[in-house]
Every structure is written in C-alpha cells, then in structure tokens.
Amino acid sequence: YTFCYIQFKNINNLKIIVMAELKISGRMSVKKLKENFKNEFGGTLRIYDGREKKYLWLASLPKEVAELVYGVCEELPGMGIQINTENQVYFLKDNPAMVHFRAVTGLPNIPCEYDEVKEPILKIVFAHEDEEEILKLAAFLGHHPGASKFDFIRSERRLYEILPKGVGKGNALLKMAELLGIDRNKTVAVGDYNNDVSMIRNAKVGFAVANAVGEVKAVADYITVSNNESAIARIIDQLAQGSITL
C-alpha cells in the first residue's frame, strides 16, 4: 500500500492536504502518481520525496524474520507469502488470495525463494481466503519466541503482515506531519480496518467509515458514510464548511 499527499489551496481559506491510500507498492507508485502528488509513504514503512527522488524515512525488518517465514511455510503450507523490499514485491508462495491481491494491485508475479532476496526486507505479507487460516497464522506468529522483535497487523480480511517494531500508520502519520510542518492538532484520519487504528488514535480527529470493522469504530471520534460513498470528499466538505473543526 502506498500513501500519497495532495495539497488543495483556497478551499474557503483552508489549506487542506489529503494523504490517500493507493493499492500499489514501492517505487512503482511514484511512476504512477501525477506530478501534483509531491510525496508518498508506502506501507507505513517509507516516506519518499518525489521531487528529490530519495527516501526520507525507511524501516526494514531484522534478519530474524526468516525464522518466522520458514516456520509459517512449515506450519501453514497453504499460506500465500509475499516479500516487500524497497524496489520490488516478490512472491514466495502463491495461492488464490495472492492471485486476488495481484489482480487488485496490478503487481507482476515475480516468484522467488527467500534466500534469493538480497535487498533489505521492509515487510512480509501473508494471504489466505480462509478466516480460520488467518487466525491460525496470527496465533502462530504471536506465540513465536521471536515475536517481540516485530509488530503484526491484519491489514485486510485476507492479509496479515509482519512489520518492523514500532512501525505503523499511526507513527507514519506523525512522521509525515513532522516533515510537512503540520501540527498534530491539525490532522484528521479516516479508516476502515485494523491497521488504521493507530492512525486514528494519533490524529487529532479520527473517523471510521460506516463499513469499518468494530475495532476502528471503537476508537473513532466520528462515524461517516461508507468508503463507497465518497467519505473523504464528504469530510473535506465538512472541514471547508466549518461543521467539523480542529
């Protein structure tokens, strides 16, 4: 996942910067973004300056993550596994959920063996269509002896991720605000799934869309329309009209 920001000016004298999620990964996103998308941060693991063509913030996994990946391969052989690096997304194990992921994101199918990846690994993404398999995966990873070195998050119904410790959308939001010179008290977050919880908590005002999972609604300040009903546009209008204030 990639986040970009678009800056709008002169909306009822407000300067509004929107950070939006796109279902594309890594530097591929930079090539696809329009020129007015000045910066992006992807998978909450990197902040990339499109003008300077350099990363301002990059987090990678420690080498011990290999033990978890090999353990999943043995314990849950039907689990799809992808490896995200700075420049590429590799598919270690394929399954229908990974096929669906590629169909949505447009990513090419680049198969690999784990030891063939020589670049720093930013995150590991597991995928499965079966809810029970995802729950088994979460339990296996959570009880692994090396679990304390990592963060784990369910980012979609089919997806479960290993992230570097302390890295998430919440910290990425604060880091992005710092780099853009934006006061945290001037931030709004909108989300729908578990990986949005820390972002909503860290923003001054947090919204859950109507079709968000319960964990997101529980921490949100407001519930807005669903993400199929132009929720972001609605919130921008409310900010511009003054019906929501920061």
GROMACS .gro file of C-alpha atoms in nm:
model
  246
    1TYR     CA    1   0.000   0.000   0.000
    2THR     CA    2   0.116   0.347  -0.081
    3PHE     CA    3   0.007   0.676   0.066
    4CYS     CA    4   0.045   0.999  -0.124
    5TYR     CA    5  -0.048   1.351  -0.035
    6ILE     CA    6  -0.233   1.603  -0.249
    7GLN     CA    7  -0.239   1.966  -0.146
    8PHE     CA    8  -0.551   2.175  -0.202
    9LYS     CA    9  -0.548   2.551  -0.152
   10ASN     CA   10  -0.812   2.819  -0.121
   11ILE     CA   11  -1.099   2.600  -0.009
   12ASN     CA   12  -1.281   2.857   0.198
   13ASN     CA   13  -0.939   2.992   0.306
   14LEU     CA   14  -0.830   2.649   0.430
   15LYS     CA   15  -0.511   2.473   0.322
   16ILE     CA   16  -0.605   2.106   0.305
   17ILE     CA   17  -0.356   1.826   0.250
   18VAL     CA   18  -0.502   1.483   0.183
   19MET     CA   19  -0.300   1.165   0.233
   20ALA     CA   20  -0.472   0.891   0.037
   21GLU     CA   21  -0.414   0.517   0.010
   22LEU     CA   22  -0.344   0.356  -0.325
   23LYS     CA   23  -0.329  -0.018  -0.383
   24ILE     CA   24   0.013  -0.017  -0.545
   25SER     CA   25   0.350  -0.077  -0.384
   26GLY     CA   26   0.705   0.052  -0.367
   27ARG     CA   27   0.864   0.279  -0.624
   28MET     CA   28   0.610   0.161  -0.881
   29SER     CA   29   0.375   0.406  -0.712
   30VAL     CA   30   0.598   0.704  -0.784
   31LYS     CA   31   0.584   0.635  -1.157
   32LYS     CA   32   0.204   0.616  -1.150
   33LEU     CA   33   0.137   0.926  -0.939
   34LYS     CA   34   0.058   1.256  -1.106
   35GLU     CA   35   0.302   1.544  -1.074
   36ASN     CA   36   0.097   1.718  -0.805
   37PHE     CA   37   0.147   1.420  -0.573
   38LYS     CA   38   0.466   1.556  -0.419
   39ASN     CA   39   0.543   1.293  -0.156
   40GLU     CA   40   0.436   0.942  -0.070
   41PHE     CA   41   0.483   0.691   0.204
   42GLY     CA   42   0.419   0.329   0.138
   43GLY     CA   43   0.306   0.050   0.363
   44THR     CA   44   0.380   0.287   0.656
   45LEU     CA   45   0.743   0.179   0.614
   46ARG     CA   46   0.884   0.456   0.398
   47ILE     CA   47   0.850   0.822   0.321
   48TYR     CA   48   0.967   0.913  -0.025
   49ASP     CA   49   1.032   1.261  -0.161
   50GLY     CA   50   0.922   1.252  -0.524
   51ARG     CA   51   1.090   1.581  -0.603
   52GLU     CA   52   1.429   1.486  -0.462
   53LYS     CA   53   1.386   1.122  -0.560
   54LYS     CA   54   1.505   0.993  -0.226
   55TYR     CA   55   1.366   0.826   0.084
   56LEU     CA   56   1.335   1.043   0.393
   57TRP     CA   57   1.240   0.753   0.619
   58LEU     CA   58   1.285   0.381   0.563
   59ALA     CA   59   1.235   0.094   0.807
   60SER     CA   60   1.337  -0.267   0.744
   61LEU     CA   61   1.294  -0.599   0.920
   62PRO     CA   62   1.576  -0.765   1.117
   63LYS     CA   63   1.723  -1.082   0.970
   64GLU     CA   64   1.548  -1.294   1.237
   65VAL     CA   65   1.225  -1.257   1.037
   66ALA     CA   66   1.347  -1.551   0.828
   67GLU     CA   67   1.272  -1.785   1.121
   68LEU     CA   68   0.908  -1.674   1.124
   69VAL     CA   69   0.869  -1.707   0.748
   70TYR     CA   70   1.018  -2.057   0.738
   71GLY     CA   71   0.802  -2.151   1.036
   72VAL     CA   72   0.486  -2.042   0.855
   73CYS     CA   73   0.592  -2.237   0.546
   74GLU     CA   74   0.613  -2.550   0.759
   75GLU     CA   75   0.308  -2.498   0.983
   76LEU     CA   76   0.069  -2.348   0.724
   77PRO     CA   77   0.180  -2.474   0.382
   78GLY     CA   78  -0.122  -2.325   0.203
   79MET     CA   79  -0.045  -1.970   0.314
   80GLY     CA   80   0.046  -1.719   0.042
   81ILE     CA   81   0.360  -1.519   0.120
   82GLN     CA   82   0.498  -1.204  -0.038
   83ILE     CA   83   0.821  -1.019   0.042
   84ASN     CA   84   0.830  -0.639   0.011
   85THR     CA   85   1.161  -0.462  -0.048
   86GLU     CA   86   1.239  -0.101  -0.135
   87ASN     CA   87   1.224  -0.167  -0.508
   88GLN     CA   88   1.017  -0.478  -0.561
   89VAL     CA   89   0.748  -0.715  -0.435
   90TYR     CA   90   0.837  -1.084  -0.458
   91PHE     CA   91   0.601  -1.379  -0.421
   92LEU     CA   92   0.749  -1.659  -0.217
   93LYS     CA   93   0.433  -1.873  -0.210
   94ASP     CA   94   0.124  -1.829  -0.424
   95ASN     CA   95  -0.241  -1.910  -0.354
   96PRO     CA   96  -0.584  -1.774  -0.461
   97ALA     CA   97  -0.563  -1.486  -0.212
   98MET     CA   98  -0.232  -1.372  -0.363
   99VAL     CA   99  -0.376  -1.402  -0.712
  100HIS     CA  100  -0.658  -1.174  -0.597
  101PHE     CA  101  -0.403  -0.932  -0.447
  102ARG     CA  102  -0.217  -0.904  -0.777
  103ALA     CA  103  -0.542  -0.853  -0.965
  104VAL     CA  104  -0.632  -0.560  -0.738
  105THR     CA  105  -0.286  -0.401  -0.722
  106GLY     CA  106  -0.166  -0.471  -1.073
  107LEU     CA  107   0.163  -0.607  -0.940
  108PRO     CA  108   0.356  -0.851  -1.159
  109ASN     CA  109   0.404  -1.207  -1.040
  110ILE     CA  110   0.774  -1.225  -0.952
  111PRO     CA  111   0.834  -1.564  -0.783
  112CYS     CA  112   1.140  -1.617  -0.566
  113GLU     CA  113   1.296  -1.825  -0.293
  114TYR     CA  114   1.354  -1.649   0.038
  115ASP     CA  115   1.734  -1.670   0.022
  116GLU     CA  116   1.729  -1.515  -0.327
  117VAL     CA  117   1.619  -1.178  -0.185
  118LYS     CA  118   1.934  -0.979  -0.112
  119GLU     CA  119   1.772  -0.638  -0.051
  120PRO     CA  120   1.655  -0.523   0.295
  121ILE     CA  121   1.303  -0.656   0.358
  122LEU     CA  122   1.050  -0.390   0.458
  123LYS     CA  123   0.760  -0.620   0.540
  124ILE     CA  124   0.623  -0.970   0.491
  125VAL     CA  125   0.263  -1.010   0.380
  126PHE     CA  126   0.068  -1.335   0.423
  127ALA     CA  127  -0.258  -1.404   0.243
  128HIS     CA  128  -0.535  -1.661   0.262
  129GLU     CA  129  -0.903  -1.670   0.170
  130ASP     CA  130  -0.995  -1.877   0.479
  131GLU     CA  131  -1.059  -1.682   0.801
  132GLU     CA  132  -0.954  -1.980   1.013
  133GLU     CA  133  -0.617  -1.997   0.841
  134ILE     CA  134  -0.554  -1.627   0.908
  135LEU     CA  135  -0.642  -1.681   1.276
  136LYS     CA  136  -0.406  -1.980   1.294
  137LEU     CA  137  -0.134  -1.764   1.138
  138ALA     CA  138  -0.188  -1.483   1.389
  139ALA     CA  139  -0.168  -1.730   1.678
  140PHE     CA  140   0.145  -1.897   1.541
  141LEU     CA  141   0.328  -1.568   1.491
  142GLY     CA  142   0.211  -1.424   1.821
  143HIS     CA  143   0.347  -1.723   2.014
  144HIS     CA  144   0.675  -1.747   1.824
  145PRO     CA  145   0.983  -1.699   2.050
  146GLY     CA  146   1.097  -1.410   1.831
  147ALA     CA  147   0.761  -1.233   1.821
  148SER     CA  148   0.870  -0.946   2.048
  149LYS     CA  149   1.106  -0.815   1.778
  150PHE     CA  150   0.820  -0.744   1.535
  151ASP     CA  151   0.478  -0.590   1.501
  152PHE     CA  152   0.190  -0.781   1.344
  153ILE     CA  153  -0.119  -0.633   1.184
  154ARG     CA  154  -0.419  -0.757   0.991
  155SER     CA  155  -0.446  -0.512   0.703
  156GLU     CA  156  -0.740  -0.670   0.518
  157ARG     CA  157  -0.971  -0.966   0.552
  158ARG     CA  158  -0.728  -1.180   0.351
  159LEU     CA  159  -0.399  -1.020   0.460
  160TYR     CA  160  -0.176  -1.037   0.768
  161GLU     CA  161   0.161  -0.860   0.791
  162ILE     CA  162   0.492  -0.866   0.977
  163LEU     CA  163   0.625  -0.512   1.024
  164PRO     CA  164   0.936  -0.365   1.185
  165LYS     CA  165   0.883  -0.297   1.554
  166GLY     CA  166   0.716   0.037   1.619
  167VAL     CA  167   0.621   0.097   1.257
  168GLY     CA  168   0.258   0.152   1.163
  169LYS     CA  169   0.019   0.401   1.010
  170GLY     CA  170  -0.001   0.592   1.337
  171ASN     CA  171   0.372   0.660   1.352
  172ALA     CA  172   0.382   0.727   0.979
  173LEU     CA  173   0.111   0.991   1.016
  174LEU     CA  174   0.310   1.169   1.289
  175LYS     CA  175   0.632   1.146   1.088
  176MET     CA  176   0.464   1.279   0.775
  177ALA     CA  177   0.313   1.568   0.972
  178GLU     CA  178   0.656   1.648   1.115
  179LEU     CA  179   0.816   1.654   0.769
  180LEU     CA  180   0.537   1.873   0.629
  181GLY     CA  181   0.543   2.107   0.928
  182ILE     CA  182   0.183   2.026   1.025
  183ASP     CA  183   0.070   2.044   1.388
  184ARG     CA  184  -0.072   1.711   1.505
  185ASN     CA  185  -0.374   1.912   1.626
  186LYS     CA  186  -0.449   1.985   1.260
  187THR     CA  187  -0.468   1.623   1.149
  188VAL     CA  188  -0.766   1.405   1.059
  189ALA     CA  189  -0.753   1.031   0.995
  190VAL     CA  190  -1.011   0.812   0.824
  191GLY     CA  191  -1.001   0.434   0.825
  192ASP     CA  192  -1.185   0.108   0.790
  193TYR     CA  193  -0.961  -0.179   0.904
  194ASN     CA  194  -0.743  -0.287   1.196
  195ASN     CA  195  -0.425  -0.137   1.052
  196ASP     CA  196  -0.594   0.206   1.066
  197VAL     CA  197  -0.647   0.201   1.443
  198SER     CA  198  -0.312   0.356   1.541
  199MET     CA  199  -0.353   0.626   1.276
  200ILE     CA  200  -0.698   0.720   1.402
  201ARG     CA  201  -0.570   0.728   1.759
  202ASN     CA  202  -0.275   0.952   1.670
  203ALA     CA  203  -0.472   1.204   1.465
  204LYS     CA  204  -0.646   1.494   1.635
  205VAL     CA  205  -0.980   1.378   1.494
  206GLY     CA  206  -1.047   1.022   1.380
  207PHE     CA  207  -1.323   0.895   1.153
  208ALA     CA  208  -1.440   0.543   1.087
  209VAL     CA  209  -1.632   0.482   0.767
  210ALA     CA  210  -1.973   0.321   0.806
  211ASN     CA  211  -1.848  -0.015   0.681
  212ALA     CA  212  -1.540  -0.019   0.908
  213VAL     CA  213  -1.468  -0.308   1.141
  214GLY     CA  214  -1.571  -0.274   1.506
  215GLU     CA  215  -1.217  -0.211   1.632
  216VAL     CA  216  -1.192   0.101   1.415
  217LYS     CA  217  -1.534   0.234   1.512
  218ALA     CA  218  -1.446   0.185   1.878
  219VAL     CA  219  -1.154   0.433   1.864
  220ALA     CA  220  -1.301   0.684   1.617
  221ASP     CA  221  -1.442   1.022   1.718
  222TYR     CA  222  -1.699   1.013   1.438
  223ILE     CA  223  -1.864   0.762   1.204
  224THR     CA  224  -1.905   0.887   0.849
  225VAL     CA  225  -2.054   0.734   0.532
  226SER     CA  226  -1.902   0.418   0.383
  227ASN     CA  227  -1.589   0.420   0.171
  228ASN     CA  228  -1.815   0.351  -0.128
  229GLU     CA  229  -1.994   0.683  -0.077
  230SER     CA  230  -1.709   0.935  -0.118
  231ALA     CA  231  -1.633   0.950   0.254
  232ILE     CA  232  -1.312   1.155   0.211
  233ALA     CA  233  -1.483   1.413  -0.008
  234ARG     CA  234  -1.763   1.443   0.246
  235ILE     CA  235  -1.517   1.506   0.530
  236ILE     CA  236  -1.328   1.767   0.325
  237ASP     CA  237  -1.657   1.945   0.257
  238GLN     CA  238  -1.740   1.938   0.628
  239LEU     CA  239  -1.400   2.087   0.713
  240ALA     CA  240  -1.437   2.356   0.449
  241GLN     CA  241  -1.789   2.443   0.568
  242GLY     CA  242  -1.685   2.452   0.931
  243SER     CA  243  -1.918   2.178   1.050
  244ILE     CA  244  -1.607   1.992   1.168
  245THR     CA  245  -1.343   2.198   1.346
  246LEU     CA  246  -0.994   2.114   1.467
   0.00000   0.00000   0.00000
